[in-house]
Amino acid sequence: MNLEKLFGSKTKVDILKYLLFRRQGVSMRALESELEWTFPAIKKQVDALSEASVIDVNKEGQGWAISIKPDFFDKIRDIFFFGLKQELIELFKTYDAMIDKYYFGKRFGVDLEMDLVVVYKNAEKPQIDKIKDEINTIFREYFIEIVYVVFMSAEEREKRYRLADRFVLQIMRSLQK
């Protein structure tokens, strides 16, 4: 999913990602320093989002406090999580020969202790490290710094399943819902 095409601007998408996943109630100057966009570019997109009634800009007090409107927050977050999920699925498709299965967890609304579980096959440590780096890069693009990801070999998963391991059984239960 190309969020930039959907929202018409990479700057707008970055502002929304920041407000959704990092923090709300920030000023345009704070966005400028965090997002590496120019102040005029940020102001233009903040104005557009405000005119679209997506964000509130509180101009009282010391500086402006920009926040996503509460009624809109969950809906826009769902769209961005869908985009995040699609980016991860595309990444896993590029490593189809190495990744056996993957499961989305608690960050994606699934009753699972981890955010992401990746079951791999035919992969060595350097390849797994490369996949981990790419996963981290995708999450960082959404301003999500802390992610709980479990990598498990297909053999380990099968062994733990046969031993009725609590974590593997939890994964299986989460799929049935």
CSV table of N, CA and C in Angstrom, one decimal:
chain,number,residue,atom,x,y,z
A,1,MET,N,0.8,-1.2,0.0
A,1,MET,CA,0.0,0.0,0.0
A,1,MET,C,0.9,1.2,0.0
A,2,ASN,N,0.7,2.1,-0.9
A,2,ASN,CA,1.5,3.3,-1.0
A,2,ASN,C,0.7,4.5,-0.3
A,3,LEU,N,1.1,4.7,0.9
A,3,LEU,CA,0.4,5.8,1.7
A,3,LEU,C,0.6,7.2,1.1
A,4,GLU,N,1.7,7.4,0.5
A,4,GLU,CA,2.0,8.7,-0.1
A,4,GLU,C,1.0,9.0,-1.2
A,5,LYS,N,0.7,8.0,-2.0
A,5,LYS,CA,-0.3,8.1,-3.1
A,5,LYS,C,-1.7,8.4,-2.5
A,6,LEU,N,-2.0,7.6,-1.5
A,6,LEU,CA,-3.3,7.7,-0.8
A,6,LEU,C,-3.5,9.1,-0.3
A,7,PHE,N,-2.5,9.6,0.4
A,7,PHE,CA,-2.7,10.9,1.1
A,7,PHE,C,-2.1,12.1,0.3
A,8,GLY,N,-1.5,11.8,-0.8
A,8,GLY,CA,-1.1,12.9,-1.7
A,8,GLY,C,0.2,13.6,-1.4
A,9,SER,N,0.9,13.2,-0.3
A,9,SER,CA,2.1,13.9,0.1
A,9,SER,C,2.9,13.0,1.1
A,10,LYS,N,4.2,12.9,0.9
A,10,LYS,CA,5.1,12.1,1.8
A,10,LYS,C,5.2,12.9,3.1
A,11,THR,N,5.2,14.2,3.0
A,11,THR,CA,5.3,15.1,4.2
A,11,THR,C,4.0,14.9,5.1
A,12,LYS,N,2.9,14.8,4.5
A,12,LYS,CA,1.6,14.6,5.2
A,12,LYS,C,1.6,13.3,5.9
A,13,VAL,N,2.1,12.3,5.2
A,13,VAL,CA,2.2,10.9,5.7
A,13,VAL,C,3.1,10.9,6.9
A,14,ASP,N,4.3,11.5,6.8
A,14,ASP,CA,5.2,11.5,7.9
A,14,ASP,C,4.7,12.2,9.1
A,15,ILE,N,4.0,13.3,8.9
A,15,ILE,CA,3.3,14.0,10.0
A,15,ILE,C,2.3,13.1,10.7
A,16,LEU,N,1.5,12.5,10.0
A,16,LEU,CA,0.5,11.6,10.5
A,16,LEU,C,1.1,10.4,11.3
A,17,LYS,N,2.2,9.8,10.7
A,17,LYS,CA,2.9,8.7,11.3
A,17,LYS,C,3.5,9.2,12.7
A,18,TYR,N,4.1,10.4,12.7
A,18,TYR,CA,4.7,10.9,13.9
A,18,TYR,C,3.6,11.1,14.9
A,19,LEU,N,2.5,11.7,14.6
A,19,LEU,CA,1.4,11.9,15.5
A,19,LEU,C,0.8,10.6,16.0
A,20,LEU,N,0.7,9.6,15.2
A,20,LEU,CA,0.1,8.4,15.5
A,20,LEU,C,1.0,7.5,16.4
A,21,PHE,N,2.3,7.4,16.1
A,21,PHE,CA,3.1,6.5,16.7
A,21,PHE,C,4.2,7.0,17.6
A,22,ARG,N,4.5,8.3,17.5
A,22,ARG,CA,5.5,8.9,18.4
A,22,ARG,C,4.8,9.7,19.5
A,23,ARG,N,4.2,10.8,19.2
A,23,ARG,CA,3.5,11.6,20.2
A,23,ARG,C,2.7,12.6,19.6
A,24,GLN,N,1.7,13.1,20.3
A,24,GLN,CA,0.8,14.1,19.9
A,24,GLN,C,1.1,15.4,20.7
A,25,GLY,N,0.4,16.5,20.3
A,25,GLY,CA,0.6,17.7,21.0
A,25,GLY,C,1.9,18.4,20.7
A,26,VAL,N,2.5,18.2,19.6
A,26,VAL,CA,3.8,18.8,19.2
A,26,VAL,C,3.6,20.0,18.4
A,27,SER,N,4.6,20.8,18.4
A,27,SER,CA,4.6,22.1,17.6
A,27,SER,C,5.1,21.8,16.2
A,28,MET,N,4.9,22.7,15.3
A,28,MET,CA,5.5,22.6,13.9
A,28,MET,C,7.0,22.6,14.0
A,29,ARG,N,7.6,23.4,14.9
A,29,ARG,CA,9.1,23.4,15.0
A,29,ARG,C,9.6,22.0,15.4
A,30,ALA,N,8.9,21.4,16.4
A,30,ALA,CA,9.3,20.0,16.8
A,30,ALA,C,9.2,19.1,15.6
A,31,LEU,N,8.1,19.2,14.8
A,31,LEU,CA,8.0,18.3,13.6
A,31,LEU,C,9.1,18.6,12.7
A,32,GLU,N,9.5,19.8,12.5
A,32,GLU,CA,10.5,20.2,11.6
A,32,GLU,C,11.9,19.5,12.0
A,33,SER,N,12.2,19.5,13.3
A,33,SER,CA,13.4,19.0,13.7
A,33,SER,C,13.4,17.4,13.7
A,34,GLU,N,12.2,16.8,13.9
A,34,GLU,CA,12.1,15.4,13.9
A,34,GLU,C,12.0,14.8,12.5
A,35,LEU,N,11.3,15.4,11.6
A,35,LEU,CA,11.0,14.8,10.4
A,35,LEU,C,11.9,15.2,9.2
A,36,GLU,N,12.8,16.2,9.4
A,36,GLU,CA,13.7,16.6,8.4
A,36,GLU,C,13.0,17.2,7.1
A,37,TRP,N,11.8,17.8,7.3
A,37,TRP,CA,11.2,18.5,6.3
A,37,TRP,C,11.3,20.0,6.6
A,38,THR,N,11.2,20.8,5.7
A,38,THR,CA,11.3,22.3,5.9
A,38,THR,C,10.0,22.8,6.6
A,39,PHE,N,10.2,23.9,7.3
A,39,PHE,CA,9.0,24.4,8.0
A,39,PHE,C,7.9,24.8,7.1
A,40,PRO,N,8.2,25.4,5.9
A,40,PRO,CA,7.0,25.7,5.0
A,40,PRO,C,6.3,24.4,4.5
A,41,ALA,N,7.1,23.4,4.3
A,41,ALA,CA,6.4,22.1,3.8
A,41,ALA,C,5.5,21.5,4.9
A,42,ILE,N,6.0,21.6,6.2
A,42,ILE,CA,5.2,21.1,7.3
A,42,ILE,C,4.0,22.0,7.5
A,43,LYS,N,4.2,23.3,7.5
A,43,LYS,CA,3.1,24.2,7.7
A,43,LYS,C,2.0,24.0,6.6
A,44,LYS,N,2.4,23.8,5.4
A,44,LYS,CA,1.4,23.6,4.3
A,44,LYS,C,0.6,22.3,4.5
A,45,GLN,N,1.2,21.2,5.0
A,45,GLN,CA,0.5,20.0,5.2
A,45,GLN,C,-0.3,20.0,6.5
A,46,VAL,N,0.2,20.7,7.5
A,46,VAL,CA,-0.6,20.9,8.7
A,46,VAL,C,-1.8,21.7,8.4
A,47,ASP,N,-1.7,22.7,7.6
A,47,ASP,CA,-2.9,23.5,7.2
A,47,ASP,C,-3.9,22.7,6.5
A,48,ALA,N,-3.4,21.8,5.6
A,48,ALA,CA,-4.3,21.0,4.8
A,48,ALA,C,-5.0,20.0,5.7
A,49,LEU,N,-4.2,19.4,6.6
A,49,LEU,CA,-4.8,18.4,7.5
A,49,LEU,C,-5.9,19.1,8.4
A,50,SER,N,-5.6,20.3,8.8
A,50,SER,CA,-6.5,21.0,9.7
A,50,SER,C,-7.8,21.4,8.9
A,51,GLU,N,-7.6,21.8,7.6
A,51,GLU,CA,-8.8,22.1,6.8
A,51,GLU,C,-9.6,20.9,6.5
A,52,ALA,N,-9.0,19.7,6.5
A,52,ALA,CA,-9.7,18.5,6.3
A,52,ALA,C,-10.3,17.9,7.6
A,53,SER,N,-10.1,18.7,8.7
A,53,SER,CA,-10.7,18.3,10.0
A,53,SER,C,-10.1,17.0,10.5
A,54,VAL,N,-8.8,16.7,10.2
A,54,VAL,CA,-8.2,15.5,10.6
A,54,VAL,C,-7.4,15.8,11.9
A,55,ILE,N,-6.9,17.0,12.0
A,55,ILE,CA,-6.1,17.3,13.2
A,55,ILE,C,-6.7,18.6,13.9
A,56,ASP,N,-6.3,18.7,15.1
A,56,ASP,CA,-6.6,19.9,15.9
A,56,ASP,C,-5.3,20.7,16.1
A,57,VAL,N,-5.3,22.0,15.9
A,57,VAL,CA,-4.1,22.8,16.1
A,57,VAL,C,-4.5,23.8,17.2
A,58,ASN,N,-4.0,23.5,18.4
A,58,ASN,CA,-4.3,24.3,19.6
A,58,ASN,C,-3.3,25.5,19.6
A,59,LYS,N,-3.8,26.7,19.3
A,59,LYS,CA,-2.9,27.8,19.2
A,59,LYS,C,-2.8,28.6,20.5
A,60,GLU,N,-3.3,28.1,21.6
A,60,GLU,CA,-3.3,28.8,22.9
A,60,GLU,C,-2.0,28.4,23.6
A,61,GLY,N,-1.6,29.3,24.5
A,61,GLY,CA,-0.4,29.0,25.3
A,61,GLY,C,0.9,29.4,24.5
A,62,GLN,N,2.0,28.7,24.9
A,62,GLN,CA,3.3,29.1,24.4
A,62,GLN,C,3.5,28.9,22.9
A,63,GLY,N,3.0,27.7,22.4
A,63,GLY,CA,3.2,27.4,21.0
A,63,GLY,C,2.0,26.5,20.5
A,64,TRP,N,2.1,26.2,19.3
A,64,TRP,CA,1.0,25.3,18.8
A,64,TRP,C,1.1,23.9,19.2
A,65,ALA,N,0.0,23.3,19.5
A,65,ALA,CA,0.0,21.9,19.9
A,65,ALA,C,-0.8,21.1,18.8
A,66,ILE,N,-0.2,20.3,18.0
A,66,ILE,CA,-0.9,19.6,16.9
A,66,ILE,C,-1.2,18.2,17.4
A,67,SER,N,-2.5,17.8,17.2
A,67,SER,CA,-2.9,16.5,17.6
A,67,SER,C,-4.0,16.0,16.6
A,68,ILE,N,-4.0,14.7,16.4
A,68,ILE,CA,-5.1,14.1,15.6
A,68,ILE,C,-6.4,14.1,16.4
A,69,LYS,N,-7.4,14.5,15.7
A,69,LYS,CA,-8.7,14.5,16.4
A,69,LYS,C,-9.1,13.1,16.9
A,70,PRO,N,-9.6,13.1,18.2
A,70,PRO,CA,-9.9,11.8,18.8
A,70,PRO,C,-10.9,10.9,18.0
A,71,ASP,N,-11.9,11.5,17.3
A,71,ASP,CA,-12.8,10.7,16.6
A,71,ASP,C,-12.2,10.1,15.3
A,72,PHE,N,-11.1,10.7,14.9
A,72,PHE,CA,-10.4,10.2,13.7
A,72,PHE,C,-9.2,9.3,14.0
A,73,PHE,N,-8.7,9.4,15.2
A,73,PHE,CA,-7.5,8.7,15.6
A,73,PHE,C,-7.5,7.2,15.2
A,74,ASP,N,-8.5,6.5,15.8
A,74,ASP,CA,-8.5,5.0,15.6
A,74,ASP,C,-8.6,4.6,14.1
A,75,LYS,N,-9.4,5.4,13.4
A,75,LYS,CA,-9.6,5.1,11.9
A,75,LYS,C,-8.3,5.3,11.1
A,76,ILE,N,-7.6,6.4,11.4
A,76,ILE,CA,-6.4,6.7,10.6
A,76,ILE,C,-5.3,5.7,11.1
A,77,ARG,N,-5.3,5.4,12.4
A,77,ARG,CA,-4.3,4.4,12.9
A,77,ARG,C,-4.5,3.0,12.2
A,78,ASP,N,-5.8,2.6,12.0
A,78,ASP,CA,-6.0,1.3,11.3
A,78,ASP,C,-5.5,1.4,9.9
A,79,ILE,N,-5.7,2.5,9.2
A,79,ILE,CA,-5.2,2.6,7.8
A,79,ILE,C,-3.6,2.5,7.8
A,80,PHE,N,-3.0,3.1,8.8
A,80,PHE,CA,-1.5,3.1,8.8
A,80,PHE,C,-1.0,1.7,9.2
A,81,PHE,N,-1.7,1.0,10.1
A,81,PHE,CA,-1.3,-0.3,10.5
A,81,PHE,C,-1.5,-1.3,9.3
A,82,PHE,N,-2.6,-1.0,8.5
A,82,PHE,CA,-2.8,-1.8,7.3
A,82,PHE,C,-1.6,-1.6,6.4
A,83,GLY,N,-1.2,-0.4,6.2
A,83,GLY,CA,0.0,-0.1,5.4
A,83,GLY,C,1.3,-0.7,5.9
A,84,LEU,N,1.5,-0.7,7.2
A,84,LEU,CA,2.6,-1.3,7.8
A,84,LEU,C,2.6,-2.8,7.6
A,85,LYS,N,1.5,-3.4,7.8
A,85,LYS,CA,1.3,-4.8,7.6
A,85,LYS,C,1.6,-5.2,6.1
A,86,GLN,N,1.1,-4.4,5.2
A,86,GLN,CA,1.4,-4.7,3.8
A,86,GLN,C,2.9,-4.6,3.4
A,87,GLU,N,3.5,-3.6,4.0
A,87,GLU,CA,5.0,-3.5,3.8
A,87,GLU,C,5.7,-4.7,4.3
A,88,LEU,N,5.3,-5.2,5.5
A,88,LEU,CA,6.0,-6.4,6.0
A,88,LEU,C,5.7,-7.6,5.2
A,89,ILE,N,4.5,-7.8,4.7
A,89,ILE,CA,4.1,-8.9,3.8
A,89,ILE,C,4.9,-8.9,2.5
A,90,GLU,N,5.1,-7.7,2.0
A,90,GLU,CA,5.9,-7.5,0.7
A,90,GLU,C,7.4,-7.9,1.0
A,91,LEU,N,7.9,-7.5,2.2
A,91,LEU,CA,9.2,-7.9,2.6
A,91,LEU,C,9.3,-9.4,2.7
A,92,PHE,N,8.4,-10.1,3.3
A,92,PHE,CA,8.4,-11.5,3.5
A,92,PHE,C,8.3,-12.2,2.2
A,93,LYS,N,7.6,-11.7,1.2
A,93,LYS,CA,7.5,-12.3,-0.1
A,93,LYS,C,8.9,-12.3,-0.8
A,94,THR,N,9.7,-11.2,-0.6
A,94,THR,CA,11.0,-11.2,-1.2
A,94,THR,C,11.9,-12.3,-0.6
A,95,TYR,N,11.6,-12.7,0.6
A,95,TYR,CA,12.4,-13.8,1.2
A,95,TYR,C,11.6,-15.1,1.3
A,96,ASP,N,10.7,-15.3,0.3
A,96,ASP,CA,9.8,-16.4,0.3
A,96,ASP,C,10.5,-17.8,0.5
A,97,ALA,N,11.7,-17.9,-0.1
A,97,ALA,CA,12.5,-19.2,0.0
A,97,ALA,C,13.0,-19.4,1.4
A,98,MET,N,13.1,-18.3,2.2
A,98,MET,CA,13.7,-18.5,3.6
A,98,MET,C,12.6,-18.4,4.7
A,99,ILE,N,11.5,-17.7,4.4
A,99,ILE,CA,10.5,-17.5,5.5
A,99,ILE,C,9.4,-18.5,5.2
A,100,ASP,N,9.2,-19.4,6.2
A,100,ASP,CA,8.1,-20.4,6.1
A,100,ASP,C,6.8,-19.8,6.4
A,101,LYS,N,6.7,-19.1,7.6
A,101,LYS,CA,5.4,-18.5,8.0
A,101,LYS,C,5.7,-17.3,8.8
A,102,TYR,N,4.7,-16.5,9.0
A,102,TYR,CA,4.8,-15.3,9.9
A,102,TYR,C,3.5,-15.0,10.5
A,103,TYR,N,3.5,-14.5,11.7
A,103,TYR,CA,2.3,-14.2,12.5
A,103,TYR,C,2.4,-12.8,13.0
A,104,PHE,N,1.3,-12.1,12.8
A,104,PHE,CA,1.2,-10.7,13.4
A,104,PHE,C,0.6,-10.9,14.8
A,105,GLY,N,1.2,-10.1,15.7
A,105,GLY,CA,0.8,-10.2,17.1
A,105,GLY,C,0.1,-9.0,17.7
A,106,LYS,N,0.4,-8.7,18.9
A,106,LYS,CA,-0.4,-7.7,19.7
A,106,LYS,C,-0.4,-6.3,19.1
A,107,ARG,N,0.6,-5.8,18.5
A,107,ARG,CA,0.6,-4.5,17.9
A,107,ARG,C,-0.4,-4.4,16.7
A,108,PHE,N,-0.8,-5.6,16.2
A,108,PHE,CA,-1.7,-5.7,15.1
A,108,PHE,C,-3.1,-6.2,15.5
A,109,GLY,N,-3.3,-6.1,16.8
A,109,GLY,CA,-4.6,-6.5,17.4
A,109,GLY,C,-4.9,-8.0,17.6
A,110,VAL,N,-3.8,-8.8,17.5
A,110,VAL,CA,-3.9,-10.2,17.7
A,110,VAL,C,-3.5,-10.6,19.1
A,111,ASP,N,-4.2,-11.5,19.8
A,111,ASP,CA,-3.9,-11.9,21.1
A,111,ASP,C,-2.7,-12.8,21.1
A,112,LEU,N,-1.5,-12.1,21.1
A,112,LEU,CA,-0.2,-12.8,21.0
A,112,LEU,C,0.8,-11.9,21.8
A,113,GLU,N,1.6,-12.5,22.6
A,113,GLU,CA,2.5,-11.7,23.4
A,113,GLU,C,3.5,-10.9,22.6
A,114,MET,N,3.9,-11.3,21.4
A,114,MET,CA,4.9,-10.7,20.6
A,114,MET,C,4.2,-9.8,19.5
A,115,ASP,N,4.9,-8.9,18.9
A,115,ASP,CA,4.4,-8.1,17.8
A,115,ASP,C,4.4,-8.9,16.5
A,116,LEU,N,5.4,-9.7,16.4
A,116,LEU,CA,5.6,-10.4,15.1
A,116,LEU,C,6.4,-11.7,15.4
A,117,VAL,N,6.0,-12.8,14.8
A,117,VAL,CA,6.7,-14.0,14.9
A,117,VAL,C,7.0,-14.5,13.5
A,118,VAL,N,8.3,-14.8,13.2
A,118,VAL,CA,8.8,-15.2,11.9
A,118,VAL,C,9.3,-16.6,12.0
A,119,VAL,N,8.8,-17.5,11.3
A,119,VAL,CA,9.3,-18.9,11.2
A,119,VAL,C,10.1,-19.0,9.9
A,120,TYR,N,11.4,-19.3,10.1
A,120,TYR,CA,12.2,-19.4,8.9
A,120,TYR,C,12.7,-20.8,8.6
A,121,LYS,N,13.1,-21.0,7.4
A,121,LYS,CA,13.7,-22.3,6.9
A,121,LYS,C,14.8,-21.9,5.9
A,122,ASN,N,15.7,-22.7,5.8
A,122,ASN,CA,16.8,-22.5,4.8
A,122,ASN,C,17.5,-21.1,5.0
A,123,ALA,N,17.7,-20.7,6.2
A,123,ALA,CA,18.3,-19.4,6.4
A,123,ALA,C,19.5,-19.5,7.4
A,124,GLU,N,20.5,-18.8,7.1
A,124,GLU,CA,21.7,-18.8,8.0
A,124,GLU,C,21.6,-17.5,8.8
A,125,LYS,N,22.5,-17.3,9.8
A,125,LYS,CA,22.5,-16.1,10.7
A,125,LYS,C,22.6,-14.8,9.9
A,126,PRO,N,23.6,-14.7,8.9
A,126,PRO,CA,23.7,-13.4,8.2
A,126,PRO,C,22.4,-13.1,7.5
A,127,GLN,N,21.7,-14.1,6.9
A,127,GLN,CA,20.5,-13.8,6.2
A,127,GLN,C,19.4,-13.4,7.2
A,128,ILE,N,19.3,-14.0,8.3
A,128,ILE,CA,18.3,-13.7,9.3
A,128,ILE,C,18.6,-12.3,9.8
A,129,ASP,N,19.8,-11.9,10.1
A,129,ASP,CA,20.2,-10.6,10.5
A,129,ASP,C,19.8,-9.5,9.5
A,130,LYS,N,19.9,-9.9,8.2
A,130,LYS,CA,19.5,-8.9,7.2
A,130,LYS,C,18.0,-8.7,7.2
A,131,ILE,N,17.3,-9.8,7.4
A,131,ILE,CA,15.8,-9.7,7.4
A,131,ILE,C,15.4,-8.9,8.7
A,132,LYS,N,16.1,-9.1,9.8
A,132,LYS,CA,15.8,-8.4,11.0
A,132,LYS,C,16.0,-6.9,10.8
A,133,ASP,N,17.1,-6.5,10.2
A,133,ASP,CA,17.4,-5.1,9.9
A,133,ASP,C,16.3,-4.5,9.0
A,134,GLU,N,15.9,-5.2,8.0
A,134,GLU,CA,14.8,-4.7,7.1
A,134,GLU,C,13.5,-4.5,7.9
A,135,ILE,N,13.2,-5.4,8.8
A,135,ILE,CA,12.0,-5.3,9.6
A,135,ILE,C,12.1,-4.1,10.5
A,136,ASN,N,13.2,-3.9,11.1
A,136,ASN,CA,13.4,-2.7,12.0
A,136,ASN,C,13.3,-1.5,11.2
A,137,THR,N,13.9,-1.4,10.0
A,137,THR,CA,13.8,-0.2,9.1
A,137,THR,C,12.3,0.1,8.8
A,138,ILE,N,11.5,-0.9,8.5
A,138,ILE,CA,10.1,-0.6,8.2
A,138,ILE,C,9.4,-0.1,9.4
A,139,PHE,N,9.6,-0.7,10.6
A,139,PHE,CA,9.0,-0.1,11.8
A,139,PHE,C,9.5,1.3,12.1
A,140,ARG,N,10.8,1.5,11.9
A,140,ARG,CA,11.3,2.9,12.2
A,140,ARG,C,10.7,3.9,11.3
A,141,GLU,N,10.4,3.5,10.1
A,141,GLU,CA,9.7,4.5,9.2
A,141,GLU,C,8.3,4.9,9.7
A,142,TYR,N,7.8,4.1,10.6
A,142,TYR,CA,6.5,4.4,11.2
A,142,TYR,C,6.7,5.0,12.6
A,143,PHE,N,8.0,5.4,13.0
A,143,PHE,CA,8.3,5.9,14.2
A,143,PHE,C,8.1,5.0,15.4
A,144,ILE,N,8.1,3.7,15.1
A,144,ILE,CA,7.9,2.6,16.1
A,144,ILE,C,9.3,2.1,16.4
A,145,GLU,N,9.8,2.4,17.6
A,145,GLU,CA,11.2,2.1,18.0
A,145,GLU,C,11.3,0.7,18.6
A,146,ILE,N,10.4,0.4,19.4
A,146,ILE,CA,10.4,-0.9,20.2
A,146,ILE,C,9.4,-1.9,19.6
A,147,VAL,N,10.0,-3.0,19.1
A,147,VAL,CA,9.1,-4.0,18.5
A,147,VAL,C,9.6,-5.3,19.0
A,148,TYR,N,8.7,-6.2,19.4
A,148,TYR,CA,9.0,-7.5,19.9
A,148,TYR,C,8.8,-8.5,18.8
A,149,VAL,N,9.9,-9.0,18.2
A,149,VAL,CA,9.9,-9.9,17.1
A,149,VAL,C,10.6,-11.2,17.6
A,150,VAL,N,10.0,-12.3,17.2
A,150,VAL,CA,10.6,-13.6,17.5
A,150,VAL,C,10.9,-14.3,16.2
A,151,PHE,N,12.2,-14.8,16.1
A,151,PHE,CA,12.6,-15.6,14.9
A,151,PHE,C,12.7,-17.0,15.4
A,152,MET,N,12.1,-17.9,14.7
A,152,MET,CA,12.1,-19.3,15.1
A,152,MET,C,12.3,-20.2,13.9
A,153,SER,N,13.1,-21.2,14.0
A,153,SER,CA,13.3,-22.1,12.8
A,153,SER,C,12.0,-23.0,12.7
A,154,ALA,N,11.7,-23.4,11.5
A,154,ALA,CA,10.6,-24.3,11.3
A,154,ALA,C,10.7,-25.6,12.2
A,155,GLU,N,12.0,-26.1,12.3
A,155,GLU,CA,12.2,-27.3,13.1
A,155,GLU,C,11.9,-27.0,14.5
A,156,GLU,N,12.4,-25.9,15.0
A,156,GLU,CA,12.1,-25.5,16.4
A,156,GLU,C,10.6,-25.4,16.7
A,157,ARG,N,9.9,-24.8,15.8
A,157,ARG,CA,8.5,-24.6,15.9
A,157,ARG,C,7.8,-25.9,16.0
A,158,GLU,N,8.1,-26.8,15.1
A,158,GLU,CA,7.5,-28.2,15.1
A,158,GLU,C,7.8,-28.9,16.4
A,159,LYS,N,9.1,-28.8,16.9
A,159,LYS,CA,9.5,-29.5,18.1
A,159,LYS,C,8.7,-28.9,19.3
A,160,ARG,N,8.6,-27.6,19.3
A,160,ARG,CA,7.9,-27.0,20.4
A,160,ARG,C,6.4,-27.2,20.4
A,161,TYR,N,5.8,-27.4,19.2
A,161,TYR,CA,4.4,-27.7,19.0
A,161,TYR,C,4.2,-29.1,19.5
A,162,ARG,N,5.0,-30.1,19.2
A,162,ARG,CA,4.9,-31.5,19.7
A,162,ARG,C,5.0,-31.5,21.2
A,163,LEU,N,5.8,-30.7,21.8
A,163,LEU,CA,6.0,-30.6,23.2
A,163,LEU,C,4.9,-29.8,23.9
A,164,ALA,N,3.9,-29.3,23.2
A,164,ALA,CA,2.8,-28.4,23.7
A,164,ALA,C,3.4,-27.2,24.4
A,165,ASP,N,4.4,-26.6,23.8
A,165,ASP,CA,4.9,-25.3,24.3
A,165,ASP,C,3.9,-24.3,24.3
A,166,ARG,N,3.8,-23.5,25.4
A,166,ARG,CA,2.7,-22.5,25.7
A,166,ARG,C,2.7,-21.5,24.6
A,167,PHE,N,3.9,-21.0,24.2
A,167,PHE,CA,4.0,-19.9,23.2
A,167,PHE,C,3.5,-20.3,21.9
A,168,VAL,N,4.0,-21.5,21.4
A,168,VAL,CA,3.6,-22.0,20.1
A,168,VAL,C,2.1,-22.3,20.1
A,169,LEU,N,1.5,-22.8,21.2
A,169,LEU,CA,0.1,-23.1,21.3
A,169,LEU,C,-0.7,-21.8,21.3
A,170,GLN,N,-0.1,-20.7,21.9
A,170,GLN,CA,-0.7,-19.4,21.9
A,170,GLN,C,-0.8,-18.9,20.4
A,171,ILE,N,0.2,-19.1,19.6
A,171,ILE,CA,0.2,-18.7,18.2
A,171,ILE,C,-0.9,-19.4,17.5
A,172,MET,N,-1.0,-20.7,17.7
A,172,MET,CA,-2.0,-21.5,17.0
A,172,MET,C,-3.4,-21.1,17.4
A,173,ARG,N,-3.6,-20.8,18.7
A,173,ARG,CA,-4.9,-20.3,19.2
A,173,ARG,C,-5.3,-18.9,18.6
A,174,SER,N,-4.3,-18.1,18.4
A,174,SER,CA,-4.5,-16.7,17.9
A,174,SER,C,-4.9,-16.8,16.4
A,175,LEU,N,-4.5,-17.8,15.7
A,175,LEU,CA,-4.9,-18.0,14.3
A,175,LEU,C,-6.4,-18.4,14.2
A,176,GLN,N,-6.9,-19.1,15.2
A,176,GLN,CA,-8.2,-19.6,15.1
A,176,GLN,C,-9.3,-18.6,15.3
A,177,LYS,N,-8.9,-17.4,15.8
A,177,LYS,CA,-9.9,-16.4,16.1
A,177,LYS,C,-10.2,-15.5,14.9
